[in-house]
Coordinates of C-alpha atoms in Angstrom, one line a residue:
X726 CA -17.2 -9.6 -0.2
X727 CA -17.9 -7.8 3.1
X728 CA -15.6 -8.9 6.4
X729 CA -18.0 -9.4 9.5
X730 CA -16.0 -9.4 12.9
X731 CA -17.1 -10.4 16.1
X732 CA -15.0 -8.6 19.0
X733 CA -14.8 -9.7 22.6
X734 CA -13.4 -8.5 25.7
X735 CA -10.2 -10.2 27.5
X736 CA -10.1 -9.5 31.3
X737 CA -6.9 -11.3 31.0
X738 CA -4.8 -14.3 29.2
X739 CA -7.2 -16.9 30.0
X740 CA -10.5 -14.7 28.9
X741 CA -8.8 -14.0 25.9
X742 CA -7.8 -17.8 24.7
X743 CA -11.1 -18.4 25.6
X744 CA -12.9 -15.9 23.1
X745 CA -10.7 -17.2 20.6
X746 CA -11.6 -20.7 21.4
X747 CA -15.5 -19.6 21.4
X748 CA -15.4 -18.1 18.3
X749 CA -14.2 -14.5 18.4
X750 CA -12.6 -13.1 15.4
X751 CA -10.8 -10.6 17.7
X752 CA -10.0 -9.4 21.3
X753 CA -9.8 -6.5 23.2
X754 CA -7.7 -6.3 26.1
X755 CA -5.9 -3.7 28.7
X756 CA -2.3 -2.8 28.6
X757 CA -0.2 -2.9 32.1
X758 CA -1.3 1.1 32.2
X759 CA -3.3 3.6 30.7
X760 CA -6.5 1.4 30.0
X761 CA -10.1 2.5 30.3
X762 CA -10.5 -0.1 32.8
X763 CA -7.4 0.3 35.3
X764 CA -8.4 -3.0 37.2
X765 CA -7.4 -5.1 34.6
X766 CA -4.2 -4.4 33.1
X767 CA -2.2 -7.5 32.0
X768 CA 1.3 -7.8 31.3
X769 CA 3.2 -7.3 27.8
X770 CA 4.7 -10.7 28.0
X771 CA 0.6 -11.9 28.3
X772 CA -0.4 -9.9 25.6
X773 CA 2.2 -11.2 23.2
X774 CA 1.5 -14.7 23.8
X775 CA -2.6 -14.0 23.1
X776 CA -1.4 -12.3 19.8
X777 CA 0.6 -15.6 19.2
X778 CA -2.4 -17.5 20.0
X779 CA -5.1 -15.4 18.2
X780 CA -2.7 -15.1 15.3
X781 CA -2.7 -18.8 14.4
X782 CA -6.4 -18.5 13.8
X783 CA -6.3 -15.0 11.4
X784 CA -7.7 -13.4 14.6
X785 CA -6.7 -10.0 16.1
X786 CA -5.6 -8.5 19.5
X787 CA -6.6 -4.9 20.1
X788 CA -5.1 -3.4 23.3
X789 CA -7.0 -0.4 25.3
X790 CA -4.4 2.4 25.4
X791 CA -7.5 4.9 25.9
X792 CA -7.1 7.2 28.7
X793 CA -6.3 10.4 28.9
X794 CA -2.4 10.6 30.1
X795 CA -0.4 13.3 32.1
X796 CA 2.7 15.5 30.6
X797 CA 4.9 12.8 33.1
X798 CA 3.4 10.1 31.8
X799 CA 4.3 10.9 28.2
X800 CA 7.7 8.9 28.5
X801 CA 6.3 5.8 29.7
X802 CA 3.5 5.7 27.3
X803 CA 5.9 5.7 24.5
X804 CA 8.1 3.1 25.9
X805 CA 4.6 0.9 26.3
X806 CA 3.8 1.4 22.6
X807 CA 7.1 0.6 21.4
X808 CA 6.7 -2.7 23.7
X809 CA 3.0 -3.5 22.2
X810 CA 4.5 -2.7 18.7
X811 CA 7.2 -5.4 19.5
X812 CA 4.4 -8.0 20.3
X813 CA 2.8 -7.4 17.3
X814 CA -0.4 -6.4 18.5
X815 CA -3.0 -5.6 15.6
X816 CA -4.2 -2.3 16.8
X817 CA -4.5 0.3 19.6
X818 CA -7.5 2.0 21.0
X819 CA -7.1 5.6 21.5
X820 CA -8.6 8.5 23.4
X821 CA -5.9 10.9 23.6
X822 CA -4.2 12.8 20.7
X823 CA -1.0 12.9 22.0
X824 CA -1.1 8.8 22.3
X825 CA -2.8 8.8 18.9
X826 CA 0.4 10.7 17.5
X827 CA 3.1 8.3 19.5
X828 CA 1.4 5.3 18.3
X829 CA 1.5 6.3 14.5
X830 CA 4.8 7.5 14.7
X831 CA 5.8 3.9 15.8
X832 CA 3.9 2.3 13.1
X833 CA 0.7 1.0 14.7
X834 CA -2.7 0.7 13.6
X835 CA -4.9 2.8 15.8
X836 CA -9.0 2.7 16.2
X837 CA -10.8 5.8 17.9
X838 CA -12.2 4.6 21.2
X839 CA -15.7 5.3 22.0
X840 CA -14.2 7.5 24.6
X841 CA -13.7 10.2 21.7
X842 CA -17.6 10.7 21.7
X843 CA -18.4 9.6 18.3
X844 CA -22.3 10.0 17.3
X845 CA -22.0 12.1 14.3
X846 CA -20.8 11.9 10.4
X847 CA -19.1 14.8 10.9
X848 CA -16.8 13.6 13.7
X849 CA -16.2 10.3 12.2
X850 CA -15.4 11.9 8.9
X851 CA -12.5 14.1 10.8
X852 CA -11.4 11.0 13.0
X853 CA -10.9 9.4 9.7
X854 CA -8.8 12.0 8.4
X855 CA -6.5 11.8 11.0
X856 CA -5.4 8.1 10.1
X857 CA -7.9 6.5 12.6
X858 CA -8.6 3.0 10.5
X859 CA -11.6 2.2 13.0
X860 CA -13.8 4.3 14.8
X861 CA -15.9 2.9 17.5
X862 CA -19.2 4.3 17.6
X863 CA -21.5 5.9 20.8
X864 CA -23.5 3.0 22.4
X865 CA -26.5 5.5 21.9
X866 CA -26.9 5.4 18.3
X867 CA -29.9 4.2 16.2
X868 CA -29.5 1.8 13.2
X869 CA -30.7 4.9 11.4
X870 CA -27.7 6.8 12.7
X871 CA -25.1 4.3 12.0
X872 CA -26.5 3.8 8.6
X873 CA -26.0 7.8 7.7
X874 CA -22.2 7.4 9.2
X875 CA -21.5 4.5 7.2
X876 CA -23.2 6.4 3.8
X877 CA -21.2 9.8 4.6
X878 CA -17.9 8.0 5.6
X879 CA -18.3 4.6 4.1
X880 CA -14.2 3.4 3.9
X881 CA -13.9 3.6 7.6
X882 CA -14.7 0.7 9.7
X883 CA -17.2 1.0 12.0
X884 CA -17.3 -0.8 15.1
X885 CA -20.7 -1.1 17.4
X886 CA -21.2 -2.2 20.9
X887 CA -24.1 -5.0 20.8
X888 CA -23.8 -6.5 24.2
X889 CA -23.0 -5.6 28.0
X890 CA -23.2 -2.9 30.3
X891 CA -24.2 0.7 29.6
X892 CA -22.8 3.9 30.9
X893 CA -25.5 6.4 31.2
X894 CA -23.3 9.4 29.8
X895 CA -21.8 9.7 26.5
X896 CA -18.8 8.0 26.8
X897 CA -15.5 10.0 27.5
X898 CA -17.8 12.9 28.9
X899 CA -18.7 11.7 32.4
X900 CA -16.7 13.4 35.0
X901 CA -19.1 12.9 37.9
X902 CA -17.0 10.0 39.2
X903 CA -14.0 12.5 39.0
X904 CA -15.9 15.1 40.9
X905 CA -17.6 13.2 43.3
X906 CA -14.9 11.1 44.3
X907 CA -11.7 12.2 42.8
X908 CA -11.8 8.9 40.8
X909 CA -11.4 9.8 36.6
X910 CA -13.6 7.5 34.2
X911 CA -11.2 9.2 31.6
X912 CA -8.0 7.6 33.1
X913 CA -9.8 4.3 34.1
X914 CA -11.1 4.6 37.4
X915 CA -15.0 5.0 37.3
X916 CA -16.2 4.6 40.6
X917 CA -19.8 3.9 39.1
X918 CA -21.8 6.8 40.0
X919 CA -24.5 6.0 38.1
X920 CA -25.4 2.9 39.8
X921 CA -26.2 4.9 42.8
X922 CA -29.4 5.7 44.5
X923 CA -30.9 9.0 44.4
X924 CA -33.6 11.2 45.5
X925 CA -35.8 13.3 43.1
X926 CA -36.7 16.6 44.0
X927 CA -38.3 19.2 42.3
X928 CA -36.9 23.6 42.3
X929 CA -38.5 23.8 45.9
X930 CA -36.7 20.8 47.3
X931 CA -40.0 18.9 47.4
X932 CA -39.3 14.9 47.4
X933 CA -41.0 13.6 44.3
X934 CA -39.2 10.0 44.8
X935 CA -36.7 8.5 46.9
X936 CA -33.6 6.0 47.1
X937 CA -34.4 5.1 43.4
X938 CA -31.4 3.9 41.0
X939 CA -32.4 6.2 38.3
X940 CA -29.3 6.6 36.3
X941 CA -28.7 2.5 36.1
X942 CA -29.4 1.3 32.8
X943 CA -30.3 -2.3 32.2
X944 CA -27.6 -4.4 29.7
X945 CA -27.8 -4.3 26.3
X946 CA -28.5 -7.1 23.9
X947 CA -28.6 -6.4 20.1
X948 CA -29.0 -10.5 19.5
X949 CA -32.4 -10.1 17.2
X950 CA -31.0 -7.5 15.4
X951 CA -27.9 -8.0 13.8
X952 CA -28.9 -8.3 10.6
X953 CA -30.2 -4.4 10.8
X954 CA -26.7 -3.6 12.1
X955 CA -25.0 -5.4 9.4
X956 CA -27.2 -4.0 6.6
X957 CA -26.3 -0.2 8.3
X958 CA -22.7 -0.7 7.7
X959 CA -21.3 -2.1 11.0
X960 CA -18.1 -4.3 10.6
X961 CA -17.4 -4.8 13.9
X962 CA -19.7 -6.4 16.5
X963 CA -18.3 -5.7 20.1
X964 CA -19.5 -7.6 23.5
X965 CA -18.9 -5.2 26.8
X966 CA -16.9 -6.8 29.7
X967 CA -13.6 -6.1 30.2
X968 CA -14.2 -7.0 33.8
X969 CA -16.4 -10.1 33.4
X970 CA -15.3 -13.7 34.1
X971 CA -14.4 -15.9 31.8
X972 CA -17.7 -18.1 31.9
X973 CA -19.4 -14.6 30.5
X974 CA -17.1 -14.2 27.7
X975 CA -17.5 -17.9 26.7
X976 CA -20.8 -18.0 26.7
X977 CA -21.7 -14.5 25.0
X978 CA -18.9 -15.1 22.6
X979 CA -20.3 -18.4 21.2
X980 CA -23.9 -17.1 21.4
X981 CA -22.9 -14.2 19.3
X982 CA -20.7 -16.1 17.0
X983 CA -23.9 -18.7 16.0
X984 CA -25.8 -15.8 15.5
X985 CA -23.2 -14.2 12.8
X986 CA -22.5 -17.8 11.4
X987 CA -26.7 -18.1 10.5
X988 CA -27.0 -14.7 8.7
X989 CA -23.8 -15.3 6.8
X990 CA -25.1 -18.9 5.9
X991 CA -27.8 -17.0 4.2
X992 CA -25.6 -14.6 2.4
X993 CA -22.8 -16.6 1.8
X994 CA -21.7 -14.6 -1.4
X995 CA -22.0 -11.5 0.3
X996 CA -20.1 -11.6 3.8
X997 CA -17.4 -13.6 5.5
X998 CA -16.1 -13.9 9.0
X999 CA -12.7 -11.9 9.5
X1000 CA -10.8 -14.9 11.4
X1001 CA -10.6 -18.8 10.6
X1002 CA -11.9 -22.0 12.1
X1003 CA -15.1 -23.5 13.3
X1004 CA -16.0 -24.1 16.7
X1005 CA -17.6 -27.1 18.6
X1006 CA -19.2 -26.0 22.0
X1007 CA -20.3 -28.6 24.8
X1008 CA -22.8 -26.6 26.0
X1009 CA -25.9 -24.8 24.3
X1010 CA -25.0 -20.5 24.3
X1011 CA -27.6 -19.1 26.1
X1012 CA -27.7 -15.0 26.8
X1013 CA -30.3 -15.4 29.5
X1014 CA -28.1 -17.3 31.9
X1015 CA -25.3 -14.4 31.8
X1016 CA -24.8 -11.5 34.0
X1017 CA -27.5 -9.2 33.0
X1018 CA -29.2 -6.1 34.5
X1019 CA -32.5 -6.9 32.7
X1020 CA -32.0 -6.5 28.8
X1021 CA -32.7 -3.3 26.4
X1022 CA -32.1 -2.6 23.0
X1023 CA -31.3 1.1 24.2
X1024 CA -31.7 3.5 21.1
X1025 CA -31.2 1.2 18.2
X1026 CA -35.0 1.7 17.6
X1027 CA -34.9 5.2 18.5
X1028 CA -36.1 6.3 22.2
X1029 CA -37.9 3.4 24.0
X1030 CA -39.3 3.0 27.4
X1031 CA -37.9 0.6 29.9
X1032 CA -34.0 1.3 29.2
X1033 CA -33.3 1.8 33.0
X1034 CA -33.5 -0.5 35.9
X1035 CA -34.7 1.9 38.8
X1036 CA -35.0 -0.5 41.3
X1037 CA -31.7 -2.4 41.2
X1038 CA -28.3 -1.8 39.7
X1039 CA -27.6 -5.4 40.3
X1040 CA -27.8 -8.5 37.8
X1041 CA -31.4 -10.2 37.9
X1042 CA -30.6 -13.0 35.3
X1043 CA -33.4 -14.9 33.7
X1044 CA -36.9 -14.8 34.7
X1045 CA -37.4 -18.2 35.8
X1046 CA -41.5 -18.3 37.0
X1047 CA -43.6 -17.1 40.0
X1048 CA -44.0 -17.8 43.5
X1049 CA -46.9 -20.0 43.5
X1050 CA -47.2 -21.4 47.3
X1051 CA -45.3 -21.2 50.3
X1052 CA -44.9 -24.1 52.8
X1053 CA -42.9 -23.8 55.9
X1054 CA -39.2 -23.7 54.9
X1055 CA -40.1 -24.2 50.9
X1056 CA -41.8 -22.9 48.4
X1057 CA -43.2 -24.1 44.6
X1058 CA -43.0 -21.9 41.5
X1059 CA -45.0 -21.3 38.6
X1060 CA -43.1 -21.9 35.2
X1061 CA -41.7 -23.9 33.3
X1062 CA -37.7 -23.8 34.4
X1063 CA -35.7 -26.5 36.0
X1064 CA -33.4 -25.6 39.0
X1065 CA -30.3 -26.9 40.4
X1066 CA -28.8 -27.4 43.9
X1067 CA -26.9 -24.0 44.6
X1068 CA -29.0 -22.3 42.2
X1069 CA -28.7 -18.3 42.8
X1070 CA -32.3 -16.8 42.6
X1071 CA -34.1 -13.1 43.1
X1072 CA -37.0 -11.1 43.5
X1073 CA -37.9 -7.4 43.9
X1074 CA -39.3 -7.2 47.2
X1075 CA -42.3 -4.8 48.1
X1076 CA -40.0 -2.2 49.1
X1077 CA -38.6 -2.2 45.5
X1078 CA -35.3 -3.8 46.9
X1079 CA -33.6 -6.4 45.1
X1080 CA -33.3 -9.7 47.4
X1081 CA -31.4 -12.9 46.6
X1082 CA -30.6 -16.2 48.1
X1083 CA -29.5 -19.4 47.2
X1084 CA -31.4 -22.9 46.4
X1085 CA -30.3 -25.4 48.8
X1086 CA -32.4 -28.4 47.6
X1087 CA -34.5 -29.1 44.6
X1088 CA -37.4 -31.5 44.7
X1089 CA -39.1 -30.6 41.2
X1090 CA -40.7 -27.5 41.0
X1091 CA -40.5 -27.0 44.9
X1092 CA -37.1 -25.3 46.4
X1093 CA -35.8 -25.1 49.5
X1094 CA -33.6 -22.3 50.2
X1095 CA -30.8 -22.3 52.4
X1096 CA -32.4 -19.3 54.3
X1097 CA -35.8 -18.7 53.5
X1098 CA -36.4 -14.6 52.5
X1099 CA -38.2 -12.8 54.9
X1100 CA -40.1 -11.1 52.0
X1101 CA -40.9 -13.5 49.6
X1102 CA -44.6 -14.0 48.7
X1103 CA -47.0 -15.7 46.5
X1104 CA -47.4 -14.0 42.9
X1105 CA -43.5 -12.2 43.2
X1106 CA -41.4 -12.8 39.9
X1107 CA -38.5 -14.9 40.3
X1108 CA -35.3 -14.4 38.5
X1109 CA -32.2 -17.0 38.2
X1110 CA -28.8 -14.8 38.7
X1111 CA -26.7 -17.6 39.0
X1112 CA -27.5 -20.9 36.9
X1113 CA -25.2 -23.8 38.6
X1114 CA -25.3 -26.3 35.9
X1115 CA -24.2 -23.2 33.5
X1116 CA -21.4 -22.2 35.6
X1117 CA -20.5 -26.2 35.6
X1118 CA -20.5 -26.9 32.2
X1119 CA -18.4 -23.6 31.6
X1120 CA -15.6 -24.4 34.5
X1121 CA -14.7 -27.1 32.2
X1122 CA -13.2 -26.9 28.8
X1123 CA -15.9 -26.2 26.6
X1124 CA -15.1 -25.3 23.1
X1125 CA -12.6 -26.2 20.4
X1126 CA -12.0 -24.3 17.5
X1127 CA -10.3 -25.9 14.3
X1128 CA -9.5 -24.8 11.1
X1129 CA -10.5 -27.4 8.1
X1130 CA -7.7 -28.0 5.7
X1131 CA -7.0 -29.9 2.5
X1132 CA -3.9 -31.6 2.2
X1133 CA -2.7 -32.2 -1.3
X1134 CA 0.1 -34.8 -2.1
X1135 CA 2.1 -34.9 -5.4
X1136 CA 5.3 -36.5 -6.7
X1137 CA 7.9 -34.3 -8.2
X1138 CA 11.0 -34.8 -10.4
X1139 CA 13.1 -35.7 -7.3
X1140 CA 10.9 -36.3 -4.8
X1141 CA 7.4 -35.4 -3.2
X1142 CA 5.4 -32.1 -2.3
X1143 CA 3.0 -31.1 0.5
X1144 CA 0.5 -28.8 0.0
X1145 CA -1.4 -27.5 2.8
X1146 CA -4.0 -24.4 1.5
X1147 CA -1.3 -22.0 0.7
X1148 CA 1.8 -23.7 2.3
X1149 CA 3.9 -25.9 0.1
X1150 CA 6.9 -28.1 1.3
X1151 CA 9.1 -30.3 -1.0
X1152 CA 11.5 -32.8 0.0
X1153 CA 13.9 -34.9 -1.8
X1154 CA 13.4 -38.6 -1.9
X1155 CA 13.6 -41.7 -4.2
X1156 CA 10.5 -42.8 -5.7
X1157 CA 9.6 -46.4 -5.0
X1158 CA 6.8 -48.2 -6.3
X1159 CA 4.3 -49.3 -3.7
X1160 CA 3.6 -53.1 -3.4
X1161 CA 0.2 -52.5 -2.3
X1162 CA -2.5 -49.1 -2.4
X1163 CA -0.3 -46.3 -0.2
X1164 CA -3.4 -44.5 0.4
X1165 CA -4.9 -45.6 3.8
X1166 CA -1.3 -44.8 5.3
X1167 CA -0.7 -41.9 3.6
X1168 CA -4.2 -40.3 4.8
X1169 CA -3.5 -41.9 8.6
X1170 CA -0.2 -40.0 8.3
X1171 CA -1.4 -36.5 7.1
X1172 CA -4.4 -36.4 8.9
X1173 CA -2.8 -36.6 12.5
X1174 CA -3.2 -33.2 13.2
X1175 CA -4.0 -33.1 16.9
X1176 CA -2.6 -30.4 19.1
X1177 CA -2.9 -27.9 16.3
X1178 CA -5.2 -25.3 15.3
X1179 CA -6.0 -27.4 11.8
X1180 CA -8.4 -30.6 11.2
X1181 CA -7.9 -32.1 7.7
X1182 CA -11.3 -32.1 5.8
X1183 CA -9.7 -33.7 2.6
X1184 CA -6.7 -35.5 1.5
X1185 CA -6.0 -34.7 -2.2
X1186 CA -4.0 -37.4 -3.9
X1187 CA -4.0 -38.3 -7.9
X1188 CA -5.5 -41.3 -8.6
X1189 CA -2.5 -42.5 -10.6
X1190 CA 0.2 -42.0 -7.3
X1191 CA 1.2 -45.4 -6.4
X1192 CA 4.3 -44.6 -4.3
X1193 CA 5.6 -45.9 -1.3
X1194 CA 6.5 -43.2 1.1
X1195 CA 7.8 -44.5 4.8
X1196 CA 5.5 -43.1 7.7
X1197 CA 8.4 -41.0 9.2
X1198 CA 8.7 -39.2 6.2
X1199 CA 5.2 -38.0 5.7
X1200 CA 5.0 -37.1 9.5
X1201 CA 8.1 -34.9 8.6
X1202 CA 6.1 -33.6 6.0
X1203 CA 3.2 -32.7 7.5
X1204 CA 5.1 -31.1 10.8
X1205 CA 6.6 -29.0 8.3
X1206 CA 3.7 -27.9 6.2
X1207 CA 2.0 -27.1 9.4
X1208 CA 5.0 -25.1 10.7
X1209 CA 4.9 -23.2 7.8
X1210 CA 1.4 -22.5 7.6
X1211 CA 1.3 -21.4 11.3
X1212 CA 4.5 -19.0 10.1
X1213 CA 2.3 -17.8 7.1
X1214 CA -0.5 -16.9 9.2
X1215 CA 1.6 -14.9 11.9
X1216 CA 3.2 -12.9 9.1
X1217 CA -0.2 -12.0 7.4
X1218 CA -1.4 -11.2 10.9
X1219 CA 1.6 -8.8 11.5
X1220 CA 1.6 -6.9 8.4
X1221 CA 0.0 -3.3 9.8
X1222 CA -2.7 -1.8 7.7
X1223 CA -2.3 1.6 9.0
X1224 CA -4.4 4.1 7.4
X1225 CA -2.8 7.1 5.8
X1226 CA -3.1 10.3 6.6
X1227 CA -5.6 12.4 4.5
X1228 CA -6.0 16.4 4.7
X1229 CA -7.0 17.2 8.1
X1230 CA -10.7 19.1 8.2
X1231 CA -11.7 20.9 11.2
X1232 CA -12.7 19.3 14.4
X1233 CA -16.4 19.6 15.4
X1234 CA -16.2 21.8 18.5
X1235 CA -17.7 21.4 22.0
X1236 CA -19.4 24.2 23.8
X1237 CA -17.2 23.7 26.9
X1238 CA -13.5 23.4 26.7
X1239 CA -12.6 20.6 29.1
X1240 CA -15.1 18.5 27.0
X1241 CA -12.0 17.9 24.6
X1242 CA -9.9 16.3 27.6
X1243 CA -6.8 17.5 26.8
X1244 CA -4.4 16.9 29.4
X1245 CA -1.0 16.9 28.3
X1246 CA 1.2 18.7 26.0
X1247 CA 1.5 16.9 22.6
X1248 CA -2.4 16.7 22.8
X1249 CA -2.2 20.6 23.6
X1250 CA -0.3 21.2 20.6
X1251 CA -2.3 19.1 18.6
X1252 CA -5.5 20.7 18.8
X1253 CA -4.0 24.2 18.3
X1254 CA -3.3 22.9 14.5
X1255 CA -7.0 22.2 14.7
X1256 CA -7.8 26.0 15.6
X1257 CA -9.4 24.9 18.9
X1258 CA -9.2 27.3 21.5
X1259 CA -7.4 25.2 24.1
X1260 CA -9.0 24.4 27.4
X1261 CA -7.4 22.1 30.1
X1262 CA -9.4 18.9 30.8
X1263 CA -11.7 18.7 33.7
X1264 CA -9.5 16.4 36.2
X1265 CA -6.5 19.4 36.0
X1266 CA -9.5 22.2 36.7
X1267 CA -11.3 23.2 39.7
X1268 CA -15.1 24.2 38.6
X1269 CA -18.0 25.3 40.0
X1270 CA -21.0 23.6 39.5
X1271 CA -19.9 22.4 36.3
X1272 CA -21.6 20.0 33.5
X1273 CA -20.4 16.1 34.7
X1274 CA -22.9 14.2 32.2
X1275 CA -24.3 14.2 29.1
X1276 CA -27.2 11.6 28.7
X1277 CA -29.3 10.3 26.0
X1278 CA -31.2 8.6 29.0
X1279 CA -34.0 11.2 30.1
X1280 CA -36.0 11.1 33.3
X1281 CA -38.5 13.2 32.2
X1282 CA -39.0 10.5 29.4
X1283 CA -38.8 7.3 31.5
X1284 CA -41.2 8.7 34.1
X1285 CA -43.8 9.7 31.2
X1286 CA -43.4 13.2 31.2
X1287 CA -41.9 14.1 28.1
X1288 CA -44.8 16.1 26.0
X1289 CA -42.5 15.7 23.1
X1290 CA -43.2 11.7 22.8
X1291 CA -46.5 12.1 23.8
X1292 CA -46.0 12.1 27.8
X1293 CA -48.3 14.1 30.2
X1294 CA -47.4 17.4 30.8
X1295 CA -45.2 17.4 34.1
X1296 CA -46.9 19.1 37.3
X1297 CA -43.7 19.8 39.0
X1298 CA -41.5 23.0 39.4
X1299 CA -38.4 22.6 37.5
X1300 CA -35.3 22.4 37.4
X1301 CA -35.4 18.9 39.2
X1302 CA -32.3 17.6 41.0
X1303 CA -30.9 14.2 42.1
X1304 CA -29.9 13.9 45.7
X1305 CA -26.9 11.4 46.9
X1306 CA -27.4 9.8 50.0
X1307 CA -24.8 11.9 51.5
X1308 CA -26.7 15.1 50.3
X1309 CA -25.0 16.3 47.4
X1310 CA -27.3 17.4 44.5
X1311 CA -27.1 17.3 41.1
X1312 CA -29.1 19.6 38.6
X1313 CA -31.1 18.0 35.7
X1314 CA -31.3 20.1 32.6
X1315 CA -33.6 18.6 29.8
X1316 CA -32.2 19.8 26.5
X1317 CA -35.2 18.8 24.5
X1318 CA -33.8 20.6 21.1
X1319 CA -30.8 17.7 21.2
X1320 CA -33.5 15.3 22.8
X1321 CA -30.7 15.1 25.8
X1322 CA -30.6 15.1 29.4
X1323 CA -27.4 17.1 30.9
X1324 CA -26.2 16.6 34.8
X1325 CA -24.8 19.3 36.6
X1326 CA -23.0 19.4 40.1
X1327 CA -25.2 21.9 42.0
X1328 CA -23.3 23.2 45.5

């Protein structure tokens, strides 16, 4: 029986609880410091509260401590890890090998963050030998590549991103933000260089295209491909979004939870969910109605066209029809979508810019904007990036999660026992013959589970049972068995499953020393034991024209000029460059042997 885990993001405690309520088997959340999204740190007290809540359902809490750290921060990191261990978190996501060693010394389970650049069986095997019980794979991998890693390293849990925003560079190997703005992505302060406008220049400085978002990717959506990912060996299905609001978490978590349940229902002897409980929703989950830049399956099936969004880095949302006729201060829409007052709509105008507006009034398919857009014209495709009806539903309590349990009541020699799954309580009490059938009252008292995570699906009472038990005694037994069941759940969740270290094999080597992201003495000492020529992290060096990005996304391919994949032969003179609005240049190198585009800073 293989375990499948749906892993949701938590910007804060509210989002984490919402994720659990809407079907997540686990959540990942940022610590107060040293997480790869510095803007969304959480107190240890909130993380402890989230653990208490999640563990009631057998769900887990993983904490991101996945930045690189400096020497003067090591003591602070150690103190934080100790606090997280005491809060009973289930695992720590780690990039820095110094942090890994400290976490293991404290008995914490460690997962290798995607920031450790995990795209080959060799890398995953090496990380496994270090004691990582799970590896978060690079977003760029195909189903075939994931299956190959699982085949070669079958005992290591594989976590795969299935939904949300995409970084254009391999994670952990992007230095653009640090180079341009002194804000390190590897320290949680990404400035989103890839969402900026560029001009595209040839080797002679001729402008081939202007003011496009050449590095901005659409958002990932693997909702139609979960079966393939499961069969490839994926264990944990990760939703991106630690900067997203609670409505996003609710909708996306519920959508993927339903999809996983549907798959398991057709393979009940092979798979099961990692946590307990079933969810009831007050809304219909719909991924089209949540923040997105347009969707892509990225490299799931190999290299594909249209993975980027050159016209805008902003949310487009769901396609709702085309503009049919404009009349005065209103227009009508050709399509089947229904609209609500306050909806946010947008379109790409003739200048290839995203233009948005809010609907003030709706009369059927005729819409009256608050302010009529200047560039709206018949035939333009319309998208809804803010659905008021969906937002209204998600702003309220929108799910209830309950664990079905069976209550079994038995008479003992000196009283009674009540079993709730594996929890059993016994009380001493006199056996009094009932004057009338006691079952109705027993069932009524034992099924009063409101305010708990449980719902009673069955009360098991022997046919010969005919004893009178006071309602107060039944209530007391019910409270005791519920408390015991919760304690057992907490104890089971808190049992660490740290993978023991095995003999270490040599690390796969990078050709550029700073790609190891070594920024403290513990990490330096670790890599020396691995036989690596130690090089300081990019953040600690001053370099001329450095390599600042490695991307599977390729502009030559996206523009139709990749001969290897059937495109036209380029007519331009290379190397090509991207130019920011402030005039800074970035040289593009097309590494066709590895099917990769490298971005270099160019003075």
